[in-house]
Amino acid sequence: MSHSLYVHIPFCEHICHYCDFNKVFIENQPVDAYIDALIEEMKQARARRRDGLVKTIYVGGGTPTALTATQLERLFSAIESLFDLSALEEWTVEVNPDSADEDKLGVMKRYGVNRLSIGAQTFNQKLLADIGRTHSPEGVEQAVRKARSLGFTNLSIDLMLGLPNQSVADFERSVDRALSLGVEHISAYALKIEKQTVFYNRYKKGQLHLPPEDDDVAMYELLKKKTAAAGLDQYEISNFGKPGYESKHNLVYWRNEPYAGFGAGASGYENQVRYQNINPVAKYIEAVWATGEPRLRTHVVSRAECLEEAVFLGLRIRSGINKADFFARYGLDVESLFAKEIAEGKRKGLLEENDHVIRLTENGLLLGNEAFALFVAVLEDSELQGDH
């Protein structure tokens, strides 16, 4: 059994205009039947594996706090009974500010949830309305106060930059307000226009007024400066945490380590296989009871793909790729394996290296996708014969 679990709750009380995650409006949905199926999927997965030890859990969505306190308790009770949580280091739940009442937070606290990820996105009320969020800036502050009163000591706030009609000054005020709450962690992501979203339709019609690229860069540089001054280290391209408060679960992804995914549309990576579950809620439920493994697709990750993923995921982490650790894990010298790609990254000013690590430069942080693309589909498995 993987030592990390991702559990997906696809229900939302409102649909945000930028979101392309697997989600549905909660009204008239079979929520209790979904939880039954989710628990059954976990039961069957647990039965197929001998080791149930879990170190990190992440419950995401959708909106996990769209569930009632009773529904959350049923889900968390099942997780507690099915898996060995004796070595649990981190249990994160995504929280929407306007649905995080004390009953729900109390359930989380009782079952060992020790990290909350609060979706603020911005502290500008007009921008919140424009992107389809229903909470207020004050609602975020209230959620933080409620969480603190119940004893939560690891809080993360999500922000977005590059929103339609967002100015650098708007973003600066949001960063300042988030930092004023004394949270241990901030995640800040640039808006991406994804298909099957309200924003995509507006963009195609020329109705979406996005900030100029220079403003996006200015927002990102401002974010790095402000978080550093507040004692938050940038440990990943978009993530900033006080020392010791890095997201342990997300580091599993960036270190290319295995994790189990449960729920409609959830992804997982186990035994060198990446998989994604069926997306529609009703079809997911049906597949769980029919097969126990509600897979939409599976992909056996080749040796070459695994090595490439290890590099471009590892480069997301600010400390970069440790050459000795790479050799210890894969039995290969990363400098020799990707000599041409590393040289090209250095020539473009995207990568830097010393005797111990390869990592993104400051410019590479801004142009991460360009750096990562250097390492995609460059190896052939035939080149790796005889390697262990």
Short mmCIF file of C-alpha atoms in Angstrom, two decimals:
data_model
loop_
_atom_site.label_atom_id
_atom_site.label_comp_id
_atom_site.label_asym_id
_atom_site.label_seq_id
_atom_site.Cartn_x
_atom_site.Cartn_y
_atom_site.Cartn_z
CA MET A 1 0.00 0.00 0.00
CA SER A 2 1.30 3.46 -0.81
CA HIS A 3 2.22 5.53 2.21
CA SER A 4 0.22 8.48 0.86
CA LEU A 5 -3.49 8.73 0.06
CA TYR A 6 -5.39 11.23 -2.04
CA VAL A 7 -9.18 11.23 -1.52
CA HIS A 8 -11.38 13.19 -3.93
CA ILE A 9 -14.67 14.88 -3.04
CA PRO A 10 -16.19 16.10 -6.33
CA PHE A 11 -19.09 18.12 -4.90
CA CYS A 12 -19.27 21.92 -4.88
CA GLU A 13 -21.90 24.34 -3.64
CA HIS A 14 -20.85 26.73 -6.41
CA ILE A 15 -18.74 26.22 -9.54
CA CYS A 16 -15.81 28.64 -9.92
CA HIS A 17 -15.25 30.12 -13.36
CA TYR A 18 -11.62 28.96 -13.68
CA CYS A 19 -11.88 25.43 -12.31
CA ASP A 20 -11.48 22.35 -14.53
CA PHE A 21 -11.08 19.81 -11.72
CA ASN A 22 -13.55 16.96 -11.61
CA LYS A 23 -16.51 18.53 -9.80
CA VAL A 24 -20.30 18.74 -9.88
CA PHE A 25 -22.88 21.03 -8.31
CA ILE A 26 -23.91 19.21 -5.12
CA GLU A 27 -27.67 19.75 -5.35
CA ASN A 28 -29.54 16.50 -6.18
CA GLN A 29 -26.31 14.49 -6.23
CA PRO A 30 -26.11 11.02 -4.57
CA VAL A 31 -23.67 12.23 -1.93
CA ASP A 32 -24.25 9.44 0.61
CA ALA A 33 -24.06 6.78 -2.09
CA TYR A 34 -20.79 8.35 -3.25
CA ILE A 35 -19.32 8.13 0.24
CA ASP A 36 -20.44 4.49 0.45
CA ALA A 37 -18.62 3.79 -2.83
CA LEU A 38 -15.55 5.73 -1.78
CA ILE A 39 -15.29 3.71 1.41
CA GLU A 40 -15.80 0.49 -0.56
CA GLU A 41 -13.03 1.43 -3.00
CA MET A 42 -10.69 2.00 -0.07
CA LYS A 43 -11.75 -1.29 1.55
CA GLN A 44 -11.03 -3.28 -1.57
CA ALA A 45 -7.71 -1.51 -2.14
CA ARG A 46 -6.71 -2.21 1.45
CA ALA A 47 -7.66 -5.89 1.09
CA ARG A 48 -5.36 -6.26 -1.93
CA ARG A 49 -2.34 -4.88 -0.07
CA ARG A 50 -0.57 -6.14 3.03
CA ASP A 51 0.89 -2.86 4.28
CA GLY A 52 -1.68 -0.28 5.37
CA LEU A 53 0.77 2.19 6.93
CA VAL A 54 -0.04 5.77 5.88
CA LYS A 55 2.16 8.85 6.36
CA THR A 56 0.23 11.53 4.46
CA ILE A 57 -3.42 12.02 3.49
CA TYR A 58 -4.87 14.75 1.30
CA VAL A 59 -8.63 15.22 0.97
CA GLY A 60 -9.31 17.52 -1.97
CA GLY A 61 -11.98 18.46 -4.44
CA GLY A 62 -14.26 19.86 -5.45
CA THR A 63 -15.07 21.08 -2.00
CA PRO A 64 -14.66 18.61 0.88
CA THR A 65 -16.45 21.03 3.21
CA ALA A 66 -19.52 20.81 0.98
CA LEU A 67 -20.14 17.57 2.89
CA THR A 68 -22.06 17.72 6.16
CA ALA A 69 -20.29 17.12 9.46
CA THR A 70 -21.99 13.70 9.64
CA GLN A 71 -20.78 12.76 6.16
CA LEU A 72 -17.24 13.90 6.95
CA GLU A 73 -17.29 11.86 10.13
CA ARG A 74 -18.39 8.72 8.28
CA LEU A 75 -15.60 9.14 5.74
CA PHE A 76 -12.90 9.93 8.30
CA SER A 77 -14.00 7.09 10.56
CA ALA A 78 -13.61 4.67 7.65
CA ILE A 79 -10.13 5.99 6.84
CA GLU A 80 -9.14 5.62 10.49
CA SER A 81 -10.43 2.04 10.67
CA LEU A 82 -9.04 0.87 7.33
CA PHE A 83 -5.52 2.24 7.47
CA ASP A 84 -2.69 2.24 9.98
CA LEU A 85 -2.32 5.90 10.94
CA SER A 86 0.19 5.29 13.74
CA ALA A 87 2.95 6.98 11.70
CA LEU A 88 0.74 9.68 10.16
CA GLU A 89 2.70 12.89 9.67
CA GLU A 90 0.23 15.07 7.79
CA TRP A 91 -3.50 14.99 7.03
CA THR A 92 -4.66 17.90 4.91
CA VAL A 93 -8.23 18.84 4.04
CA GLU A 94 -9.15 21.55 1.54
CA VAL A 95 -11.50 24.05 3.16
CA ASN A 96 -13.86 26.57 1.58
CA PRO A 97 -14.15 29.63 3.85
CA ASP A 98 -17.94 29.87 3.70
CA SER A 99 -18.60 26.19 4.45
CA ALA A 100 -15.98 25.63 7.16
CA ASP A 101 -18.22 25.76 10.22
CA GLU A 102 -17.11 24.73 13.69
CA ASP A 103 -18.92 21.36 13.54
CA LYS A 104 -17.01 20.31 10.41
CA LEU A 105 -13.70 21.64 11.69
CA GLY A 106 -14.37 19.86 14.99
CA VAL A 107 -14.83 16.54 13.19
CA MET A 108 -11.55 17.06 11.36
CA LYS A 109 -9.71 17.85 14.56
CA ARG A 110 -11.09 14.77 16.35
CA TYR A 111 -9.96 12.42 13.60
CA GLY A 112 -6.42 13.77 13.37
CA VAL A 113 -6.57 16.23 10.50
CA ASN A 114 -3.64 18.53 11.24
CA ARG A 115 -3.39 20.78 8.18
CA LEU A 116 -6.03 22.91 6.45
CA SER A 117 -5.72 24.35 2.95
CA ILE A 118 -8.03 27.39 2.80
CA GLY A 119 -9.12 28.54 -0.65
CA ALA A 120 -8.93 32.34 -0.48
CA GLN A 121 -7.70 33.02 -4.08
CA THR A 122 -7.90 36.81 -3.56
CA PHE A 123 -8.90 39.29 -0.87
CA ASN A 124 -10.50 41.65 -3.40
CA GLN A 125 -14.28 41.31 -3.08
CA LYS A 126 -14.99 42.31 -6.68
CA LEU A 127 -12.44 39.86 -8.02
CA LEU A 128 -13.91 37.11 -5.84
CA ALA A 129 -17.31 37.72 -7.45
CA ASP A 130 -15.77 37.90 -10.92
CA ILE A 131 -14.14 34.46 -10.58
CA GLY A 132 -17.27 32.84 -9.14
CA ARG A 133 -16.26 32.62 -5.48
CA THR A 134 -19.01 33.17 -2.92
CA HIS A 135 -17.00 33.89 0.23
CA SER A 136 -15.80 37.30 1.36
CA PRO A 137 -12.31 38.39 2.45
CA GLU A 138 -13.71 38.57 5.98
CA GLY A 139 -14.88 34.97 5.59
CA VAL A 140 -11.29 33.83 5.11
CA GLU A 141 -10.26 35.63 8.29
CA GLN A 142 -13.16 34.07 10.18
CA ALA A 143 -12.19 30.61 8.94
CA VAL A 144 -8.63 31.14 10.18
CA ARG A 145 -9.89 32.32 13.59
CA LYS A 146 -12.23 29.33 13.93
CA ALA A 147 -9.45 26.92 12.99
CA ARG A 148 -7.05 28.49 15.48
CA SER A 149 -9.66 28.36 18.25
CA LEU A 150 -9.98 24.61 17.69
CA GLY A 151 -6.23 24.09 17.91
CA PHE A 152 -5.12 23.89 14.26
CA THR A 153 -1.50 25.00 14.03
CA ASN A 154 -0.77 24.34 10.34
CA LEU A 155 -2.81 26.52 8.00
CA SER A 156 -2.23 27.19 4.32
CA ILE A 157 -3.90 29.84 2.17
CA ASP A 158 -4.30 29.53 -1.60
CA LEU A 159 -3.94 32.65 -3.72
CA MET A 160 -4.16 33.22 -7.48
CA LEU A 161 -2.31 35.68 -9.65
CA GLY A 162 -3.00 36.85 -13.19
CA LEU A 163 -6.77 36.96 -12.66
CA PRO A 164 -8.90 39.00 -15.08
CA ASN A 165 -8.68 42.70 -14.22
CA GLN A 166 -6.26 42.00 -11.36
CA SER A 167 -3.63 44.67 -10.86
CA VAL A 168 -0.25 44.28 -9.21
CA ALA A 169 -1.52 46.50 -6.38
CA ASP A 170 -4.57 44.24 -5.93
CA PHE A 171 -2.35 41.21 -5.66
CA GLU A 172 0.00 42.94 -3.23
CA ARG A 173 -2.91 43.76 -0.93
CA SER A 174 -4.03 40.11 -1.02
CA VAL A 175 -0.54 38.86 -0.16
CA ASP A 176 -0.29 41.37 2.69
CA ARG A 177 -3.67 40.35 4.06
CA ALA A 178 -2.85 36.65 3.88
CA LEU A 179 0.46 37.20 5.65
CA SER A 180 -1.21 39.34 8.32
CA LEU A 181 -3.17 36.23 9.37
CA GLY A 182 0.06 34.53 10.43
CA VAL A 183 -0.54 31.37 8.41
CA GLU A 184 2.25 28.82 8.13
CA HIS A 185 2.02 28.33 4.36
CA ILE A 186 0.92 30.08 1.17
CA SER A 187 0.34 28.53 -2.24
CA ALA A 188 -0.01 30.94 -5.15
CA TYR A 189 -0.81 29.80 -8.67
CA ALA A 190 -1.02 31.72 -11.92
CA LEU A 191 -4.39 31.49 -13.66
CA LYS A 192 -4.48 28.99 -16.51
CA ILE A 193 -7.36 29.15 -18.99
CA GLU A 194 -8.62 25.58 -19.13
CA LYS A 195 -11.16 24.09 -21.51
CA GLN A 196 -14.64 23.35 -20.18
CA THR A 197 -14.63 26.40 -17.92
CA VAL A 198 -16.59 29.65 -17.94
CA PHE A 199 -13.35 31.56 -18.40
CA TYR A 200 -12.43 29.52 -21.48
CA ASN A 201 -15.72 30.40 -23.15
CA ARG A 202 -15.22 34.09 -22.34
CA TYR A 203 -11.64 33.94 -23.56
CA LYS A 204 -12.72 32.46 -26.91
CA LYS A 205 -15.21 35.32 -27.28
CA GLY A 206 -12.60 37.96 -26.45
CA GLN A 207 -14.42 38.86 -23.23
CA LEU A 208 -11.67 38.02 -20.74
CA HIS A 209 -9.36 40.91 -19.86
CA LEU A 210 -6.16 39.34 -18.54
CA PRO A 211 -3.26 41.31 -17.06
CA PRO A 212 -0.22 41.84 -19.30
CA GLU A 213 2.59 39.33 -18.91
CA ASP A 214 4.82 41.93 -17.28
CA ASP A 215 2.22 42.32 -14.51
CA ASP A 216 2.16 38.56 -13.95
CA VAL A 217 5.95 38.60 -13.56
CA ALA A 218 5.74 41.59 -11.19
CA MET A 219 3.12 39.78 -9.07
CA TYR A 220 5.31 36.69 -8.81
CA GLU A 221 8.43 38.67 -7.90
CA LEU A 222 6.44 40.61 -5.31
CA LEU A 223 5.13 37.34 -3.86
CA LYS A 224 8.65 35.96 -3.46
CA LYS A 225 9.88 39.15 -1.80
CA LYS A 226 6.93 39.48 0.61
CA THR A 227 6.89 35.84 1.71
CA ALA A 228 10.65 35.83 2.29
CA ALA A 229 10.38 38.95 4.44
CA ALA A 230 7.65 37.19 6.48
CA GLY A 231 9.83 34.13 7.12
CA LEU A 232 8.26 31.79 4.56
CA ASP A 233 10.77 29.87 2.45
CA GLN A 234 10.06 29.23 -1.21
CA TYR A 235 10.51 25.47 -1.33
CA GLU A 236 8.67 24.90 -4.64
CA ILE A 237 7.83 27.10 -7.61
CA SER A 238 4.40 28.09 -6.24
CA ASN A 239 4.68 27.16 -2.56
CA PHE A 240 6.03 29.04 0.42
CA GLY A 241 6.17 27.75 3.99
CA LYS A 242 7.69 28.45 7.35
CA PRO A 243 10.54 26.02 8.09
CA GLY A 244 9.03 22.63 8.89
CA TYR A 245 5.65 23.50 7.37
CA GLU A 246 6.26 22.40 3.79
CA SER A 247 3.41 20.28 2.40
CA LYS A 248 4.64 16.75 2.99
CA HIS A 249 1.92 15.30 0.78
CA ASN A 250 2.67 17.51 -2.21
CA LEU A 251 6.36 16.71 -1.83
CA VAL A 252 5.39 13.09 -2.53
CA TYR A 253 4.22 14.19 -6.00
CA TRP A 254 7.28 16.32 -6.71
CA ARG A 255 9.63 13.57 -5.57
CA ASN A 256 7.90 11.14 -7.92
CA GLU A 257 6.94 8.83 -5.07
CA PRO A 258 3.90 6.50 -5.11
CA TYR A 259 0.47 7.42 -3.79
CA ALA A 260 -3.00 5.91 -3.92
CA GLY A 261 -5.90 7.89 -5.34
CA PHE A 262 -9.54 7.29 -4.34
CA GLY A 263 -12.75 8.80 -5.65
CA ALA A 264 -14.27 9.96 -8.92
CA GLY A 265 -11.59 11.30 -11.25
CA ALA A 266 -8.82 10.71 -8.71
CA SER A 267 -5.35 9.83 -9.96
CA GLY A 268 -2.78 7.55 -8.39
CA TYR A 269 0.72 6.22 -8.99
CA GLU A 270 1.55 2.77 -7.64
CA ASN A 271 3.88 -0.03 -8.71
CA GLN A 272 5.07 2.00 -11.69
CA VAL A 273 1.48 2.41 -12.93
CA ARG A 274 -0.27 5.77 -13.21
CA TYR A 275 -4.04 5.56 -13.20
CA GLN A 276 -7.11 7.76 -13.26
CA ASN A 277 -10.55 6.83 -11.99
CA ILE A 278 -13.80 7.26 -13.88
CA ASN A 279 -15.01 10.87 -13.69
CA PRO A 280 -18.85 10.95 -13.65
CA VAL A 281 -20.12 10.36 -10.13
CA ALA A 282 -22.86 7.86 -11.06
CA LYS A 283 -20.53 5.84 -13.31
CA TYR A 284 -17.84 5.84 -10.63
CA ILE A 285 -20.29 4.49 -8.05
CA GLU A 286 -21.47 1.80 -10.44
CA ALA A 287 -17.89 0.74 -11.28
CA VAL A 288 -16.85 0.49 -7.63
CA TRP A 289 -19.60 -1.99 -6.84
CA ALA A 290 -18.96 -3.90 -10.08
CA THR A 291 -15.17 -4.21 -9.97
CA GLY A 292 -13.73 -2.48 -6.88
CA GLU A 293 -11.26 -0.70 -9.16
CA PRO A 294 -13.16 2.06 -11.00
CA ARG A 295 -10.43 2.82 -13.51
CA LEU A 296 -10.88 5.06 -16.51
CA ARG A 297 -7.33 4.50 -17.72
CA THR A 298 -4.02 3.03 -16.59
CA HIS A 299 -0.53 3.57 -17.92
CA VAL A 300 2.56 1.51 -17.14
CA VAL A 301 5.35 4.02 -16.67
CA SER A 302 8.44 2.95 -18.58
CA ARG A 303 11.93 3.25 -17.15
CA ALA A 304 12.63 6.19 -19.48
CA GLU A 305 9.43 7.99 -18.49
CA CYS A 306 10.15 7.45 -14.81
CA LEU A 307 13.58 9.05 -15.11
CA GLU A 308 12.25 12.00 -17.10
CA GLU A 309 9.45 12.53 -14.57
CA ALA A 310 11.95 12.39 -11.72
CA VAL A 311 13.85 15.27 -13.30
CA PHE A 312 11.09 17.64 -14.33
CA LEU A 313 9.09 17.04 -11.15
CA GLY A 314 12.21 17.32 -9.01
CA LEU A 315 13.13 20.63 -10.61
CA ARG A 316 9.92 22.12 -9.25
CA ILE A 317 11.44 21.88 -5.77
CA ARG A 318 13.60 24.90 -5.02
CA SER A 319 16.47 22.81 -3.63
CA GLY A 320 16.60 20.98 -6.97
CA ILE A 321 17.79 17.49 -7.82
CA ASN A 322 20.43 16.06 -5.53
CA LYS A 323 22.84 14.13 -7.74
CA ALA A 324 23.80 11.58 -5.08
CA ASP A 325 20.15 10.92 -4.17
CA PHE A 326 19.27 10.44 -7.85
CA PHE A 327 22.08 7.90 -8.24
CA ALA A 328 21.10 6.09 -5.03
CA ARG A 329 17.48 5.78 -6.19
CA TYR A 330 17.93 5.00 -9.89
CA GLY A 331 21.52 3.73 -10.21
CA LEU A 332 22.27 6.32 -12.88
CA ASP A 333 24.24 9.55 -13.08
CA VAL A 334 21.77 12.33 -13.85
CA GLU A 335 24.55 14.51 -15.33
CA SER A 336 25.51 11.84 -17.87
CA LEU A 337 21.96 10.77 -18.59
CA PHE A 338 20.75 14.27 -19.44
CA ALA A 339 24.03 15.96 -20.36
CA LYS A 340 22.69 17.65 -23.51
CA GLU A 341 19.46 18.82 -21.86
CA ILE A 342 21.24 20.21 -18.79
CA ALA A 343 23.73 22.04 -21.00
CA GLU A 344 20.88 23.55 -23.02
CA GLY A 345 19.08 24.61 -19.84
CA LYS A 346 22.23 26.29 -18.56
CA ARG A 347 22.81 27.99 -21.93
CA LYS A 348 19.30 29.45 -21.77
CA GLY A 349 19.79 30.60 -18.20
CA LEU A 350 17.10 28.23 -16.88
CA LEU A 351 19.31 25.82 -14.91
CA GLU A 352 22.30 26.05 -12.62
CA GLU A 353 24.37 23.35 -10.98
CA ASN A 354 27.20 22.66 -8.61
CA ASP A 355 28.90 19.47 -7.47
CA HIS A 356 25.80 18.37 -5.58
CA VAL A 357 22.59 19.67 -7.19
CA ILE A 358 20.91 20.81 -10.39
CA ARG A 359 18.16 23.38 -9.95
CA LEU A 360 16.21 26.15 -11.59
CA THR A 361 17.71 29.62 -11.70
CA GLU A 362 15.65 32.65 -10.67
CA ASN A 363 14.79 33.06 -14.35
CA GLY A 364 13.99 29.37 -14.54
CA LEU A 365 11.38 29.80 -11.83
CA LEU A 366 9.54 32.19 -14.16
CA LEU A 367 9.95 29.90 -17.18
CA GLY A 368 9.57 26.54 -15.50
CA ASN A 369 7.58 24.90 -18.27
CA GLU A 370 10.31 25.76 -20.78
CA ALA A 371 12.87 24.11 -18.51
CA PHE A 372 10.73 21.02 -17.91
CA ALA A 373 10.09 20.59 -21.64
CA LEU A 374 13.80 19.95 -22.16
CA PHE A 375 13.46 16.61 -20.37
CA VAL A 376 10.23 15.28 -21.90
CA ALA A 377 10.45 12.31 -24.27
CA VAL A 378 14.22 12.48 -24.69
CA LEU A 379 15.10 8.95 -23.49
CA GLU A 380 14.38 5.58 -25.06
CA ASP A 381 14.02 2.47 -22.92
CA SER A 382 16.42 0.72 -25.29
CA GLU A 383 19.13 3.11 -24.10
CA LEU A 384 18.67 1.93 -20.54
CA GLN A 385 19.11 -1.81 -20.99
CA GLY A 386 21.24 -3.32 -18.25
CA ASP A 387 20.54 -0.56 -15.79
CA HIS A 388 19.09 -1.49 -12.42
#
